[in-house]
Amino acid sequence: MSRSRAARIAAYVALAVYAAISVYPFLWMVSGAFKSRTEILQGGHLIPQHPTLDTLVDTWSRLNFVQYFGNSLIVTGSTVIGVLVVYSLASYAFAVLNFPGRKVLFWFFVSLLFVPGITVLLPVVILEKELGVLGTHLGLVLPFINGTAPLTVLLLTNSYSSIPRELREAARADGAGEPRIFWSIYLPLARPAHITIAVLTAVPTWNEYVLTRVSISDASLYTLPLGLESLISSEVPRYNEVMAASLILVLPVIALFLFLQRYFVNGLVGAIKG
């Protein structure tokens, strides 16, 4: 056996072991969502001995997850739309237009990737209180949009830069202005990059807990992570319901990625090459 083949086999084995270790907690969560309270307390079995849908149904109805799910959709959807509108325009300017300080401003945005979000949590809360949006969904959406700026600007700018400039010059020769060029040429050609940004924005926004916990005190505005927390923090945790709630939380994210994975991969490749 050649050395290169042995190295590949070793790499595949290591990846398989890592994948198994990573997937096992998820499988246990899925298993627990279909167990009764008595069975999950007994432990020991990954596969439910007496599978039931009652745990999922009871968790969904008892914890008012319909409202939490709707709140998460509002916050996540508004954030994704805001990110795509604001930063697609900004990235187009960085990639195509010439203006004083363009490179300095671009690298300033990119450098914010190295600033931990937790370090600006207190200033954000104080600013939201001064603006009167603390404790509202808008108070979540605005920081989420702002927090995605570095990565979004970097990926979209690289993607727009990879589009041949001859297309823009030809459109300008036909009398098209910048808004028309952006809408008719750059947006369609960079669709995989936009879908990638949408996924990269939706997943952390859907799962966000820290800022939501600090900002939201009205239970009617809770998102799914806060609903899950209320279940875990009860005096007598029902572990099967915790598993069911966790499954409800992650299923939309998994479905979104599976549905858009082709565009997601193409968007990342195109942005890196650009």
GROMACS .gro file of C-alpha atoms in nm:
model
  274
    1MET     CA    1   0.000   0.000   0.000
    2SER     CA    2   0.140   0.337  -0.098
    3ARG     CA    3   0.204   0.605   0.161
    4SER     CA    4  -0.044   0.847   0.003
    5ARG     CA    5  -0.322   0.588   0.004
    6ALA     CA    6  -0.252   0.499   0.366
    7ALA     CA    7  -0.267   0.869   0.456
    8ARG     CA    8  -0.604   0.905   0.281
    9ILE     CA    9  -0.745   0.602   0.462
   10ALA     CA   10  -0.622   0.738   0.796
   11ALA     CA   11  -0.782   1.074   0.717
   12TYR     CA   12  -1.114   0.909   0.625
   13VAL     CA   13  -1.111   0.702   0.945
   14ALA     CA   14  -1.036   1.010   1.156
   15LEU     CA   15  -1.316   1.204   0.984
   16ALA     CA   16  -1.558   0.914   1.030
   17VAL     CA   17  -1.478   0.894   1.402
   18TYR     CA   18  -1.517   1.271   1.438
   19ALA     CA   19  -1.849   1.261   1.251
   20ALA     CA   20  -1.979   0.981   1.472
   21ILE     CA   21  -1.883   1.170   1.788
   22SER     CA   22  -2.045   1.488   1.655
   23VAL     CA   23  -2.367   1.321   1.541
   24TYR     CA   24  -2.423   1.108   1.851
   25PRO     CA   25  -2.562   1.391   2.073
   26PHE     CA   26  -2.800   1.489   1.794
   27LEU     CA   27  -2.921   1.129   1.760
   28TRP     CA   28  -2.975   1.113   2.135
   29MET     CA   29  -3.178   1.436   2.118
   30VAL     CA   30  -3.397   1.295   1.839
   31SER     CA   31  -3.439   0.971   2.032
   32GLY     CA   32  -3.539   1.153   2.351
   33ALA     CA   33  -3.804   1.354   2.166
   34PHE     CA   34  -3.992   1.029   2.099
   35LYS     CA   35  -3.964   0.884   2.450
   36SER     CA   36  -4.200   0.912   2.743
   37ARG     CA   37  -4.080   1.074   3.064
   38THR     CA   38  -4.046   0.736   3.234
   39GLU     CA   39  -3.843   0.582   2.955
   40ILE     CA   40  -3.599   0.870   2.923
   41LEU     CA   41  -3.532   0.864   3.297
   42GLN     CA   42  -3.443   0.496   3.268
   43GLY     CA   43  -3.176   0.581   3.009
   44GLY     CA   44  -2.950   0.334   2.837
   45HIS     CA   45  -3.135   0.296   2.507
   46LEU     CA   46  -3.060   0.516   2.209
   47ILE     CA   47  -3.352   0.370   2.015
   48PRO     CA   48  -3.688   0.429   2.190
   49GLN     CA   49  -3.842   0.107   2.315
   50HIS     CA   50  -4.193   0.256   2.305
   51PRO     CA   51  -4.178   0.551   2.061
   52THR     CA   52  -4.450   0.810   2.094
   53LEU     CA   53  -4.545   1.141   1.932
   54ASP     CA   54  -4.718   1.260   2.248
   55THR     CA   55  -4.401   1.428   2.374
   56LEU     CA   56  -4.368   1.646   2.065
   57VAL     CA   57  -4.739   1.731   2.060
   58ASP     CA   58  -4.753   1.814   2.431
   59THR     CA   59  -4.436   2.023   2.414
   60TRP     CA   60  -4.562   2.221   2.116
   61SER     CA   61  -4.899   2.298   2.274
   62ARG     CA   62  -4.813   2.331   2.644
   63LEU     CA   63  -4.529   2.578   2.593
   64ASN     CA   64  -4.713   2.791   2.339
   65PHE     CA   65  -4.443   2.717   2.083
   66VAL     CA   66  -4.666   2.847   1.804
   67GLN     CA   67  -4.615   3.199   1.936
   68TYR     CA   68  -4.242   3.146   1.996
   69PHE     CA   69  -4.204   3.001   1.648
   70GLY     CA   70  -4.381   3.302   1.497
   71ASN     CA   71  -4.162   3.544   1.690
   72SER     CA   72  -3.849   3.365   1.570
   73LEU     CA   73  -3.974   3.383   1.212
   74ILE     CA   74  -4.038   3.757   1.243
   75VAL     CA   75  -3.695   3.832   1.389
   76THR     CA   76  -3.504   3.601   1.156
   77GLY     CA   77  -3.692   3.700   0.842
   78SER     CA   78  -3.659   4.073   0.913
   79THR     CA   79  -3.287   4.033   0.983
   80VAL     CA   80  -3.220   3.839   0.662
   81ILE     CA   81  -3.411   4.092   0.450
   82GLY     CA   82  -3.233   4.383   0.616
   83VAL     CA   83  -2.891   4.226   0.569
   84LEU     CA   84  -2.948   4.150   0.201
   85VAL     CA   85  -3.083   4.499   0.124
   86VAL     CA   86  -2.826   4.702   0.315
   87TYR     CA   87  -2.509   4.505   0.253
   88SER     CA   88  -2.572   4.408  -0.107
   89LEU     CA   89  -2.582   4.780  -0.187
   90ALA     CA   90  -2.276   4.850   0.028
   91SER     CA   91  -2.082   4.561  -0.128
   92TYR     CA   92  -2.171   4.677  -0.478
   93ALA     CA   93  -2.022   5.015  -0.394
   94PHE     CA   94  -1.704   4.856  -0.256
   95ALA     CA   95  -1.665   4.622  -0.554
   96VAL     CA   96  -1.756   4.850  -0.844
   97LEU     CA   97  -1.757   5.219  -0.756
   98ASN     CA   98  -1.456   5.440  -0.695
   99PHE     CA   99  -1.480   5.687  -0.408
  100PRO     CA  100  -1.234   5.835  -0.156
  101GLY     CA  101  -1.145   5.602   0.130
  102ARG     CA  102  -1.304   5.295  -0.032
  103LYS     CA  103  -1.028   5.051   0.059
  104VAL     CA  104  -0.985   5.191   0.410
  105LEU     CA  105  -1.356   5.166   0.480
  106PHE     CA  106  -1.375   4.815   0.333
  107TRP     CA  107  -1.093   4.682   0.548
  108PHE     CA  108  -1.241   4.856   0.850
  109PHE     CA  109  -1.559   4.654   0.801
  110VAL     CA  110  -1.359   4.334   0.754
  111SER     CA  111  -1.149   4.400   1.066
  112LEU     CA  112  -1.467   4.393   1.275
  113LEU     CA  113  -1.463   4.015   1.224
  114PHE     CA  114  -1.202   4.003   1.502
  115VAL     CA  115  -1.417   4.191   1.755
  116PRO     CA  116  -1.606   3.948   1.984
  117GLY     CA  117  -1.974   4.031   1.987
  118ILE     CA  118  -1.999   3.994   2.365
  119THR     CA  119  -1.767   4.294   2.411
  120VAL     CA  120  -2.026   4.533   2.264
  121LEU     CA  121  -2.327   4.379   2.438
  122LEU     CA  122  -2.351   4.644   2.711
  123PRO     CA  123  -2.309   4.943   2.473
  124VAL     CA  124  -2.575   4.793   2.245
  125VAL     CA  125  -2.821   4.754   2.533
  126ILE     CA  126  -2.758   5.111   2.651
  127LEU     CA  127  -2.801   5.246   2.297
  128GLU     CA  128  -3.124   5.051   2.251
  129LYS     CA  129  -3.258   5.191   2.577
  130GLU     CA  130  -3.179   5.546   2.463
  131LEU     CA  131  -3.351   5.481   2.129
  132GLY     CA  132  -3.655   5.331   2.297
  133VAL     CA  133  -3.634   4.994   2.122
  134LEU     CA  134  -3.508   4.783   2.412
  135GLY     CA  135  -3.736   4.491   2.475
  136THR     CA  136  -3.883   4.487   2.123
  137HIS     CA  137  -3.821   4.274   1.817
  138LEU     CA  138  -3.676   4.579   1.643
  139GLY     CA  139  -3.422   4.597   1.922
  140LEU     CA  140  -3.308   4.248   1.821
  141VAL     CA  141  -3.317   4.294   1.445
  142LEU     CA  142  -3.102   4.608   1.431
  143PRO     CA  143  -2.803   4.462   1.625
  144PHE     CA  144  -2.831   4.135   1.432
  145ILE     CA  145  -2.813   4.324   1.101
  146ASN     CA  146  -2.517   4.524   1.224
  147GLY     CA  147  -2.337   4.215   1.353
  148THR     CA  148  -2.337   4.046   1.014
  149ALA     CA  149  -2.166   4.340   0.840
  150PRO     CA  150  -1.802   4.213   0.834
  151LEU     CA  151  -1.856   3.867   0.685
  152THR     CA  152  -2.139   3.978   0.456
  153VAL     CA  153  -1.944   4.269   0.310
  154LEU     CA  154  -1.638   4.050   0.258
  155LEU     CA  155  -1.824   3.768   0.080
  156LEU     CA  156  -2.049   3.987  -0.134
  157THR     CA  157  -1.771   4.225  -0.234
  158ASN     CA  158  -1.557   3.934  -0.349
  159SER     CA  159  -1.853   3.785  -0.535
  160TYR     CA  160  -1.936   4.113  -0.714
  161SER     CA  161  -1.569   4.167  -0.797
  162SER     CA  162  -1.561   3.833  -0.981
  163ILE     CA  163  -1.829   3.951  -1.226
  164PRO     CA  164  -1.665   4.075  -1.550
  165ARG     CA  165  -1.657   4.455  -1.563
  166GLU     CA  166  -1.727   4.437  -1.935
  167LEU     CA  167  -2.090   4.360  -1.851
  168ARG     CA  168  -2.121   4.679  -1.652
  169GLU     CA  169  -1.947   4.884  -1.919
  170ALA     CA  170  -2.176   4.743  -2.188
  171ALA     CA  171  -2.483   4.825  -1.979
  172ARG     CA  172  -2.359   5.179  -1.920
  173ALA     CA  173  -2.301   5.219  -2.294
  174ASP     CA  174  -2.667   5.124  -2.346
  175GLY     CA  175  -2.769   5.401  -2.106
  176ALA     CA  176  -2.833   5.197  -1.792
  177GLY     CA  177  -2.771   5.369  -1.459
  178GLU     CA  178  -2.612   5.213  -1.151
  179PRO     CA  179  -2.945   5.101  -0.995
  180ARG     CA  180  -3.045   4.923  -1.316
  181ILE     CA  181  -2.701   4.762  -1.354
  182PHE     CA  182  -2.711   4.644  -0.994
  183TRP     CA  183  -3.065   4.505  -1.023
  184SER     CA  184  -3.040   4.346  -1.367
  185ILE     CA  185  -2.681   4.219  -1.375
  186TYR     CA  186  -2.514   4.190  -1.037
  187LEU     CA  187  -2.804   4.059  -0.831
  188PRO     CA  188  -2.892   3.770  -1.068
  189LEU     CA  189  -2.531   3.668  -1.129
  190ALA     CA  190  -2.449   3.672  -0.758
  191ARG     CA  191  -2.760   3.478  -0.649
  192PRO     CA  192  -2.561   3.190  -0.489
  193ALA     CA  193  -2.369   3.443  -0.279
  194HIS     CA  194  -2.693   3.605  -0.164
  195ILE     CA  195  -2.841   3.268  -0.068
  196THR     CA  196  -2.520   3.186   0.120
  197ILE     CA  197  -2.546   3.512   0.313
  198ALA     CA  198  -2.913   3.443   0.385
  199VAL     CA  199  -2.826   3.102   0.535
  200LEU     CA  200  -2.527   3.235   0.731
  201THR     CA  201  -2.751   3.509   0.871
  202ALA     CA  202  -3.061   3.301   0.939
  203VAL     CA  203  -2.893   3.021   1.136
  204PRO     CA  204  -2.722   3.229   1.411
  205THR     CA  205  -3.019   3.467   1.429
  206TRP     CA  206  -3.262   3.177   1.475
  207ASN     CA  207  -3.042   3.034   1.752
  208GLU     CA  208  -2.943   3.363   1.919
  209TYR     CA  209  -2.984   3.359   2.295
  210VAL     CA  210  -2.759   3.609   2.476
  211LEU     CA  211  -2.887   3.940   2.337
  212THR     CA  212  -3.242   3.806   2.332
  213ARG     CA  213  -3.220   3.704   2.697
  214VAL     CA  214  -3.083   4.045   2.798
  215SER     CA  215  -3.328   4.245   2.587
  216ILE     CA  216  -3.662   4.065   2.602
  217SER     CA  217  -3.860   4.043   2.926
  218ASP     CA  218  -4.212   4.019   2.781
  219ALA     CA  219  -4.299   3.650   2.745
  220SER     CA  220  -4.524   3.727   2.448
  221LEU     CA  221  -4.213   3.834   2.253
  222TYR     CA  222  -4.003   3.529   2.338
  223THR     CA  223  -3.826   3.349   2.056
  224LEU     CA  224  -3.769   2.973   2.049
  225PRO     CA  225  -3.438   2.974   2.243
  226LEU     CA  226  -3.607   3.160   2.531
  227GLY     CA  227  -3.899   2.919   2.519
  228LEU     CA  228  -3.652   2.632   2.546
  229GLU     CA  229  -3.483   2.803   2.840
  230SER     CA  230  -3.811   2.835   3.026
  231LEU     CA  231  -3.855   2.460   2.990
  232ILE     CA  232  -3.505   2.377   3.113
  233SER     CA  233  -3.525   2.616   3.410
  234SER     CA  234  -3.845   2.467   3.551
  235GLU     CA  235  -3.826   2.317   3.899
  236VAL     CA  236  -3.873   1.961   3.769
  237PRO     CA  237  -3.720   1.943   3.418
  238ARG     CA  238  -3.896   1.705   3.183
  239TYR     CA  239  -3.598   1.585   2.985
  240ASN     CA  240  -3.803   1.427   2.710
  241GLU     CA  241  -3.978   1.762   2.653
  242VAL     CA  242  -3.642   1.939   2.656
  243MET     CA  243  -3.529   1.705   2.379
  244ALA     CA  244  -3.854   1.760   2.188
  245ALA     CA  245  -3.821   2.139   2.219
  246SER     CA  246  -3.460   2.121   2.100
  247LEU     CA  247  -3.568   1.917   1.799
  248ILE     CA  248  -3.837   2.174   1.717
  249LEU     CA  249  -3.571   2.445   1.739
  250VAL     CA  250  -3.319   2.283   1.505
  251LEU     CA  251  -3.548   2.124   1.244
  252PRO     CA  252  -3.615   2.449   1.050
  253VAL     CA  253  -3.241   2.521   1.033
  254ILE     CA  254  -3.164   2.172   0.903
  255ALA     CA  255  -3.445   2.194   0.648
  256LEU     CA  256  -3.322   2.534   0.530
  257PHE     CA  257  -2.967   2.410   0.481
  258LEU     CA  258  -3.073   2.090   0.301
  259PHE     CA  259  -3.297   2.288   0.067
  260LEU     CA  260  -3.032   2.549  -0.016
  261GLN     CA  261  -2.709   2.349   0.021
  262ARG     CA  262  -2.628   2.355  -0.351
  263TYR     CA  263  -2.649   2.734  -0.365
  264PHE     CA  264  -2.470   2.759  -0.031
  265VAL     CA  265  -2.164   2.566  -0.150
  266ASN     CA  266  -2.155   2.747  -0.486
  267GLY     CA  267  -2.182   3.081  -0.312
  268LEU     CA  268  -1.892   3.010  -0.079
  269VAL     CA  269  -1.673   2.885  -0.363
  270GLY     CA  270  -1.754   3.186  -0.579
  271ALA     CA  271  -1.690   3.432  -0.298
  272ILE     CA  272  -1.355   3.273  -0.211
  273LYS     CA  273  -1.243   3.265  -0.573
  274GLY     CA  274  -1.351   3.625  -0.617
   0.00000   0.00000   0.00000
